[in-house]
PDB file of C-alpha atoms and ligand atoms in Angstrom:
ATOM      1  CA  UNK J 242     128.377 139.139  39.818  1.00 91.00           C
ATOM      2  CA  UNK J 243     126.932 141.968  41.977  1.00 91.00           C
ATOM      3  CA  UNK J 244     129.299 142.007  45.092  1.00 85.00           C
ATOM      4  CA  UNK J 245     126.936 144.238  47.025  1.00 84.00           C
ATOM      5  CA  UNK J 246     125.086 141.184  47.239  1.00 90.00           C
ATOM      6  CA  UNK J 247     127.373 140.083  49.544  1.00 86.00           C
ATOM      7  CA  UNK J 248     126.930 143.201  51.850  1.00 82.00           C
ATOM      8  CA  UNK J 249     123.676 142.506  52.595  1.00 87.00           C
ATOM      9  CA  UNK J 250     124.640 139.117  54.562  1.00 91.00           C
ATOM     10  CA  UNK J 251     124.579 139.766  58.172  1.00 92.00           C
ATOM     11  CA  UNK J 252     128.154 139.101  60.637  1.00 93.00           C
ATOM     12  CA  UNK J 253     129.585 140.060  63.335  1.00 94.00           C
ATOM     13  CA  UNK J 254     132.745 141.137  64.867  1.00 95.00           C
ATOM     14  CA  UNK J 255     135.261 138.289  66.482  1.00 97.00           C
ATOM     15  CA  UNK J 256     138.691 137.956  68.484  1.00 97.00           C
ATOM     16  CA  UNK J 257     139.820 133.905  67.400  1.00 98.00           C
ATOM     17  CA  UNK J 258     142.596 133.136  70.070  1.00 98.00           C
ATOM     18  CA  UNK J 259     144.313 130.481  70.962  1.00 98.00           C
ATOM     19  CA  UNK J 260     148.257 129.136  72.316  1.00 98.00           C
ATOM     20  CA  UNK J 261     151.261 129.666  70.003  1.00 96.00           C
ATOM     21  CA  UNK J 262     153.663 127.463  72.319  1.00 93.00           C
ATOM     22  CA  UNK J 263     152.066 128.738  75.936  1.00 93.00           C
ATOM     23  CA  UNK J 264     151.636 132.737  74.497  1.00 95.00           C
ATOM     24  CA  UNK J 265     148.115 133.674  73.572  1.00 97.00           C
ATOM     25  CA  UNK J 266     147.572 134.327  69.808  1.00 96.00           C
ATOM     26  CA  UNK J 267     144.655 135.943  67.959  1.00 96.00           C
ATOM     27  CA  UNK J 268     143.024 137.804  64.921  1.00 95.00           C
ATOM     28  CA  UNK J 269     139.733 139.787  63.949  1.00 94.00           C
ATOM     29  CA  UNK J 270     137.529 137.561  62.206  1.00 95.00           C
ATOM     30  CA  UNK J 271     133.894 138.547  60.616  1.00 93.00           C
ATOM     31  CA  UNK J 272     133.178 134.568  59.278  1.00 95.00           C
ATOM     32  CA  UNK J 273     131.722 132.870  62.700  1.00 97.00           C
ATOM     33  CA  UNK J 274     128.268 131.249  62.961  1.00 97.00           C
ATOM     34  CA  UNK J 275     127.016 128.258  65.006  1.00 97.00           C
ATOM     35  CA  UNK J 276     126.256 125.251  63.185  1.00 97.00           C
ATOM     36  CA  UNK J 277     124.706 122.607  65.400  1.00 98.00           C
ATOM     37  CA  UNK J 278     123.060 122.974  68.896  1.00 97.00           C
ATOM     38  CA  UNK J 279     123.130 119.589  70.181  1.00 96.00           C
ATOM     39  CA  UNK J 280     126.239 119.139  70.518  1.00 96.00           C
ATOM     40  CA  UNK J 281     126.891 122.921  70.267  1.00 98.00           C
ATOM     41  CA  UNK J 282     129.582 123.520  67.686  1.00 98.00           C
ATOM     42  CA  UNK J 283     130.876 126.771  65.586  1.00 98.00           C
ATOM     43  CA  UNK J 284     132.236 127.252  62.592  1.00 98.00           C
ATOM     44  CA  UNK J 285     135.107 130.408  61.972  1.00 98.00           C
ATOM     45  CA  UNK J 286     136.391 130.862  58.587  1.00 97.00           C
ATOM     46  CA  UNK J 287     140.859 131.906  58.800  1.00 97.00           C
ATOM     47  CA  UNK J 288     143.261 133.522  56.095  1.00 95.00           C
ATOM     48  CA  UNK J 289     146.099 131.135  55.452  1.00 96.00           C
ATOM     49  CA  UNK J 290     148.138 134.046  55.798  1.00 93.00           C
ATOM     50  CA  UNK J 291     147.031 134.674  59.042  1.00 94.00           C
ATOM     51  CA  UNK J 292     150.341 133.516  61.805  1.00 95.00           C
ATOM     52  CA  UNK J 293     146.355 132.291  63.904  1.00 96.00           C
ATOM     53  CA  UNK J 294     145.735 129.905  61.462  1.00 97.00           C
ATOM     54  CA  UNK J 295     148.575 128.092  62.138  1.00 97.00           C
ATOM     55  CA  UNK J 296     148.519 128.429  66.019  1.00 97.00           C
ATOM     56  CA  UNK J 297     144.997 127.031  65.754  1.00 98.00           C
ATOM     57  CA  UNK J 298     146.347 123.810  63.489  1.00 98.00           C
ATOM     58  CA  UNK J 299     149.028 123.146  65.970  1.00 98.00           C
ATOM     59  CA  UNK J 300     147.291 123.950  69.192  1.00 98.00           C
ATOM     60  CA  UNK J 301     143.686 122.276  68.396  1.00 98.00           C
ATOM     61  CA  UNK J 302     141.737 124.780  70.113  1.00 98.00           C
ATOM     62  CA  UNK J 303     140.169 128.262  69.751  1.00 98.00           C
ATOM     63  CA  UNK J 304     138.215 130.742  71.389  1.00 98.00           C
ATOM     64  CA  UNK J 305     135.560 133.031  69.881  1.00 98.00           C
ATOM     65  CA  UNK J 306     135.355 136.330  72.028  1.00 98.00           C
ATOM     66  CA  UNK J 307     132.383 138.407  70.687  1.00 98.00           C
ATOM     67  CA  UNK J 308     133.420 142.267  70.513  1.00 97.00           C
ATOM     68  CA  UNK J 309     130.156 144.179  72.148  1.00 96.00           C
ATOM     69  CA  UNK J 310     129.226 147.654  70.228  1.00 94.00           C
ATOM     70  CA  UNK J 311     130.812 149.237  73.327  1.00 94.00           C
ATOM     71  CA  UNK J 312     133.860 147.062  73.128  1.00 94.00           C
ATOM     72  CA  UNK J 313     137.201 149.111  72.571  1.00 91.00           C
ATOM     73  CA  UNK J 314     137.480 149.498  68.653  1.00 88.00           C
ATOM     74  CA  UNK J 315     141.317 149.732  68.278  1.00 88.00           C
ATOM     75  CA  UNK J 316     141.123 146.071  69.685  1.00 92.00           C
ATOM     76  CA  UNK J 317     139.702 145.306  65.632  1.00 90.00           C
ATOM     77  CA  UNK J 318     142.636 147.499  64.380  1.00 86.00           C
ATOM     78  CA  UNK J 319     145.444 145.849  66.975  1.00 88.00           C
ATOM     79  CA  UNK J 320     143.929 141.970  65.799  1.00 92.00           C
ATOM     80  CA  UNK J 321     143.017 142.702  62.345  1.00 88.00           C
ATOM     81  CA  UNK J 322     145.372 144.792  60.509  1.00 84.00           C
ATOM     82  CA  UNK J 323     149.102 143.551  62.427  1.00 81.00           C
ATOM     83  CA  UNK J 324     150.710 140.090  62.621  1.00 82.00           C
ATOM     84  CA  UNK J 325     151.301 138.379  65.799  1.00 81.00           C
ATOM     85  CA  UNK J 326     154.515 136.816  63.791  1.00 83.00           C
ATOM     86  CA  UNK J 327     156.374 140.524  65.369  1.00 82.00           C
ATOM     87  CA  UNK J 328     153.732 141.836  67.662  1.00 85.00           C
ATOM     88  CA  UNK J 329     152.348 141.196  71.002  1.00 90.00           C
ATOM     89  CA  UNK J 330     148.731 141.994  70.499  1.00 93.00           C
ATOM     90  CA  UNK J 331     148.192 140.614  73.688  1.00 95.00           C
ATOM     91  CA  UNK J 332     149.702 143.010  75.590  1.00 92.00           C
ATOM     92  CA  UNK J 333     147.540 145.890  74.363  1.00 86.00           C
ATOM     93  CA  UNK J 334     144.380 144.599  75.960  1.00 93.00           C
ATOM     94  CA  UNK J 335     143.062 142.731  79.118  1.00 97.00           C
ATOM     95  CA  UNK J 336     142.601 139.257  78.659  1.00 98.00           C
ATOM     96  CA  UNK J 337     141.277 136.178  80.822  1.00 98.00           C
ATOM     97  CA  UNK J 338     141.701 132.477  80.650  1.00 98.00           C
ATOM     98  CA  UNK J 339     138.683 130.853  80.176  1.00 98.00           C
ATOM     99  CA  UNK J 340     138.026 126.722  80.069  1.00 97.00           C
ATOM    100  CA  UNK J 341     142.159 126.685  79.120  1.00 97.00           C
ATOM    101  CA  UNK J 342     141.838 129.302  75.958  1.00 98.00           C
ATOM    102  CA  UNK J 343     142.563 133.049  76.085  1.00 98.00           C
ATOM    103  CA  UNK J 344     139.897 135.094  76.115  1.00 98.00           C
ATOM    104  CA  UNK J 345     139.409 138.769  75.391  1.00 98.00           C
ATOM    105  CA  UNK J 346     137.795 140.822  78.386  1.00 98.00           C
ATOM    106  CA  UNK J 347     136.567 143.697  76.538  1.00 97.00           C
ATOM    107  CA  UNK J 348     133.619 141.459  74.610  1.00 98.00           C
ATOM    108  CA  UNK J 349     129.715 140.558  75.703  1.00 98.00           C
ATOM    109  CA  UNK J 350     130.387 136.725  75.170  1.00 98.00           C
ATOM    110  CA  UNK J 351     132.753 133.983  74.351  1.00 98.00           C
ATOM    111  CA  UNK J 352     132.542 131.162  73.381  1.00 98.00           C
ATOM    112  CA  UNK J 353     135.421 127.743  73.438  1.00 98.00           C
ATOM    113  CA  UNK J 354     136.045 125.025  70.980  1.00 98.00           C
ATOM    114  CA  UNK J 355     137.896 121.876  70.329  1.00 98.00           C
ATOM    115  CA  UNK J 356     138.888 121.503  66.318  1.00 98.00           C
ATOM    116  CA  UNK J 357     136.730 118.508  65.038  1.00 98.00           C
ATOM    117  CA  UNK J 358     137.162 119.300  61.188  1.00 98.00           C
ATOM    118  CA  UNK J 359     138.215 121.993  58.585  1.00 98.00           C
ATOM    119  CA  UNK J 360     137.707 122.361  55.119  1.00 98.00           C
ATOM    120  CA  UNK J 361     140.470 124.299  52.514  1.00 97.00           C
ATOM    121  CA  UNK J 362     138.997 126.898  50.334  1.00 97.00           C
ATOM    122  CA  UNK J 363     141.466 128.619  48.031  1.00 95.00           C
ATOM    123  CA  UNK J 364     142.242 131.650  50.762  1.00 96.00           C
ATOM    124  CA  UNK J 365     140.614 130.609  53.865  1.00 97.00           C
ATOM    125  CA  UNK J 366     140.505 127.283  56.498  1.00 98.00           C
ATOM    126  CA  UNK J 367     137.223 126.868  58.058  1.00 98.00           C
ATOM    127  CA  UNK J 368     137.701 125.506  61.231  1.00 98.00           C
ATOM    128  CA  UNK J 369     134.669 123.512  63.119  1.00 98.00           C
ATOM    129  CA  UNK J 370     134.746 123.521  66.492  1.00 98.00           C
ATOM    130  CA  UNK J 371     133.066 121.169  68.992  1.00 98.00           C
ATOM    131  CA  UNK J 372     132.056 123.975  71.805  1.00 98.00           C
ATOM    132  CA  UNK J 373     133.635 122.890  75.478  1.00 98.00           C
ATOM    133  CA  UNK J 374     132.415 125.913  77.092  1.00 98.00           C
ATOM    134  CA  UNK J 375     130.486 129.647  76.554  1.00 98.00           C
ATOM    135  CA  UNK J 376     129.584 132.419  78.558  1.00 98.00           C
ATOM    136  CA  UNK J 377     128.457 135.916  78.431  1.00 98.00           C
ATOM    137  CA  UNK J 378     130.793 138.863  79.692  1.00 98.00           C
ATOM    138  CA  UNK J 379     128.051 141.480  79.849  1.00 97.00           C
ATOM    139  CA  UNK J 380     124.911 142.581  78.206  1.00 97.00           C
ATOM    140  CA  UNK J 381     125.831 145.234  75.742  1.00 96.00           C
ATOM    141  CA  UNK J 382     124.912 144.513  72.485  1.00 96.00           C
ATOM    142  CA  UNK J 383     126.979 142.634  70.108  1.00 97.00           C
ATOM    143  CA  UNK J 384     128.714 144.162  67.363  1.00 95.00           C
ATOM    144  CA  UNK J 385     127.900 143.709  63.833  1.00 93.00           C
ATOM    145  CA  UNK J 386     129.951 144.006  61.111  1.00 88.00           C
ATOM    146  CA  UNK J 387     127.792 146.812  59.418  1.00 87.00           C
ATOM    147  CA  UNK J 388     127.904 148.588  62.516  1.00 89.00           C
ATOM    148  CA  UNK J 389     131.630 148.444  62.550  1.00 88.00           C
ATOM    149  CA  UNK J 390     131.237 149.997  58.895  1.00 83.00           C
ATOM    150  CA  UNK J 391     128.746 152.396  59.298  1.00 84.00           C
ATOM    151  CA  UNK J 392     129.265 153.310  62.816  1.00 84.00           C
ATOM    152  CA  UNK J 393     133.060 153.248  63.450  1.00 80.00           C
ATOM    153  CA  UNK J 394     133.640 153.932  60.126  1.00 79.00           C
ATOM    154  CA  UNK J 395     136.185 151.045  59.982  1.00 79.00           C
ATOM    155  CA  UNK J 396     137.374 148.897  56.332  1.00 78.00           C
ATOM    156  CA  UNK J 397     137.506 145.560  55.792  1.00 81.00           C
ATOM    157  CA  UNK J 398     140.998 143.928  56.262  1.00 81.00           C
ATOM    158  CA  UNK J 399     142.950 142.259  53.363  1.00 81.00           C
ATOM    159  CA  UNK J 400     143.011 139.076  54.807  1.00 81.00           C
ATOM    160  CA  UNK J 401     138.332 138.719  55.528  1.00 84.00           C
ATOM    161  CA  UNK J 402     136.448 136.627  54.226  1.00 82.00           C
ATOM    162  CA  UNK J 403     134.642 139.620  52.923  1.00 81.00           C
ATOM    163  CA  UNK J 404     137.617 142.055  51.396  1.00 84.00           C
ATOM    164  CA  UNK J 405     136.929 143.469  47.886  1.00 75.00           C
ATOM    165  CA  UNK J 406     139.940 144.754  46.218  1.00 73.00           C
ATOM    166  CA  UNK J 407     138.751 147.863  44.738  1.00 58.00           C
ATOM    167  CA  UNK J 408     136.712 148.968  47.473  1.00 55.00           C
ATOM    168  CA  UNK J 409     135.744 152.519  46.382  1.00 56.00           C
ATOM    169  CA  UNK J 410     137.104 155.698  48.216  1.00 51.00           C
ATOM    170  CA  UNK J 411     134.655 157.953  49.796  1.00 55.00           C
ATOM    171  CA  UNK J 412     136.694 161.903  49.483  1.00 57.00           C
ATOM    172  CA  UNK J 413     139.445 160.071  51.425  1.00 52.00           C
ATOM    173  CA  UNK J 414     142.055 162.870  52.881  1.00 78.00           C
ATOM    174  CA  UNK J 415     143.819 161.010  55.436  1.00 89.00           C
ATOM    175  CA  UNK J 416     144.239 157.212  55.781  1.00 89.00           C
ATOM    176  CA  UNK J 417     145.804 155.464  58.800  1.00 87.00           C
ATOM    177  CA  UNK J 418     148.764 153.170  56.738  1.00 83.00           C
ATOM    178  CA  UNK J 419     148.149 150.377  59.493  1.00 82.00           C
ATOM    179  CA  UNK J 420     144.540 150.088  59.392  1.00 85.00           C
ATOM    180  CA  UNK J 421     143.192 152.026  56.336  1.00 84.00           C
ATOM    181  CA  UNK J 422     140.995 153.833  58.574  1.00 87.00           C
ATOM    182  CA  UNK J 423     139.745 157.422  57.118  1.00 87.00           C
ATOM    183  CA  UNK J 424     139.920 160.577  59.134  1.00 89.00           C
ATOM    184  CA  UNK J 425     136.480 162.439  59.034  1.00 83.00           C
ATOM    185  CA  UNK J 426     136.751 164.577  62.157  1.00 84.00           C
ATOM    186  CA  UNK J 427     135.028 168.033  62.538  1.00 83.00           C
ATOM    187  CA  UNK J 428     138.576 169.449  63.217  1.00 86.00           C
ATOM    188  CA  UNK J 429     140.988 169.663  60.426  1.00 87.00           C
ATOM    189  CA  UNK J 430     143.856 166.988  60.737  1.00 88.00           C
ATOM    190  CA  UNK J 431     146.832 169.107  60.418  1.00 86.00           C
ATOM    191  CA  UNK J 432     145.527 170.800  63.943  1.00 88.00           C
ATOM    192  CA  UNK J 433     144.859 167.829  65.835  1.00 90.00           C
ATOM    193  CA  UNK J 434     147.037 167.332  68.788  1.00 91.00           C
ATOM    194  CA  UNK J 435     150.501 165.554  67.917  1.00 89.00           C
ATOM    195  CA  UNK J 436     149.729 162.917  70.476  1.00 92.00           C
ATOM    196  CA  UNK J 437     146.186 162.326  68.639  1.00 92.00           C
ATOM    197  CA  UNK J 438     145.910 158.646  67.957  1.00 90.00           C
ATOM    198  CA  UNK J 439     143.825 156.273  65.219  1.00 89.00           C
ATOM    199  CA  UNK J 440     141.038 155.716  66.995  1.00 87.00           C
ATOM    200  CA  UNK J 441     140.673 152.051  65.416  1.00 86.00           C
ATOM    201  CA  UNK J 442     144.273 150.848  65.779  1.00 85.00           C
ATOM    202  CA  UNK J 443     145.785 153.091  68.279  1.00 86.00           C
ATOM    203  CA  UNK J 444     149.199 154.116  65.467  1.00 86.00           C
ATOM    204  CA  UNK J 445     150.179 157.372  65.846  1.00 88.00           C
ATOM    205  CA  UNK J 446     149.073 160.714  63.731  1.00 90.00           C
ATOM    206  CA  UNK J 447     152.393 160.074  61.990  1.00 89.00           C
ATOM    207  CA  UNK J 448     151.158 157.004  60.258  1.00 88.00           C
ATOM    208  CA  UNK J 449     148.720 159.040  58.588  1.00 89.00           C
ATOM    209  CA  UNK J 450     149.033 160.091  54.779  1.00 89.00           C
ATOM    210  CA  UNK J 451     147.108 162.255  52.470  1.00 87.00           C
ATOM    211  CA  UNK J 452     145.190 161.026  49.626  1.00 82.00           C
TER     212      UNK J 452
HETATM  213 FE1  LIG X 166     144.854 152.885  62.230  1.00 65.58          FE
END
């Protein structure tokens, strides 16, 4: 089996939110397509080991919010590579309530659904979701999941749909340990500014490590 198969299939890049017990809850997701137009619904694919997955079981809803290519990108690192089990995602970025679900504001559309069905595969729950409302937030572009690769130069969390263990290492020097994110900079690492940040999820230049 030829995984770069895989990478040509086309996704995009998604905040799935919904209530953990009246506090909003939410991870990075790269597994969302709609399925039917009439009546609309959408279809997200969730890590068991995500703490979301559960919120979405007990709460019944969840909210797609579509990052744009000009969305923030340390929202992906914040959403995709912590838990919500010991960290308030939530209050790192601006969110809205929209048709009763959070909603991220930093995205070019969202989109709300009530949990008809879900099917078990041996990592993942695939929710399907009847859609009770959908908007746009503005008109920049959506982002795809190759752009987040190729553009933002971001990796693919342990817990997608799409992770391959032994993803190989392009001259990695220094690697964010929350995110996995590769410095490639013009300036040299050791002389950027002690107060430099990952530009994906936002941990310090401490969190860093050579490789
Ligand atoms: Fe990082």
């Amino acid at each position: 089996m030829n995984n770069k198969a895989f990478q040509a299939l086309s996704y995009g890049v998604y905040i799935v939110s919904t209530w953990n017990e009246g506090t909003p809850a939410g991870c990075t997701a790269n597994c969302a397509a709609q399925i039917t137009a009439t009546p609309a619904t959408v279809m997200v694919s969730i890590n068991k080991n995500n703490f979301t997955h559960d919120c979405i079981r007990k709460c019944g809803y969840f909210s797609l919010t579509v990052l744009a290519e000009t969305s923030d990108p340390a929202i992906i690192g914040t959403f995709g590579f912590r838990t919500g089990k010991d960290y308030d995602k939530f209050a790192h970025v601006q969110w809205q309530v929209r048709d009763k679900l959070p909603v991220l504001s930093d995205g070019c559309a969202y989109v709300c659904c009530k949990v008809i069905d879900s099917m078990d595969t041996a990592t993942h729950t695939v929710f399907l979701g009847e859609v009770i409302g959908a908007d746009t937030l503005r008109t920049d572009p959506p982002m795809t999941y190759a752009y987040y690769h190729t553009v933002i130069k971001g990796k693919t969390a342990k817990n997608a749909p799409t992770y391959i263990a032994e993803q190989p290492e392009p001259k990695a020097k220094y690697v964010c340990k929350i995110c996995g994110y590769v410095y490639d900079g013009e300036t040299p690492f050791e002389q950027l500014p002690d107060d430099w940040k990952c530009p994906l999820c936002g941990a310090p230049k401490s969190m860093f490590e050579k490789r």
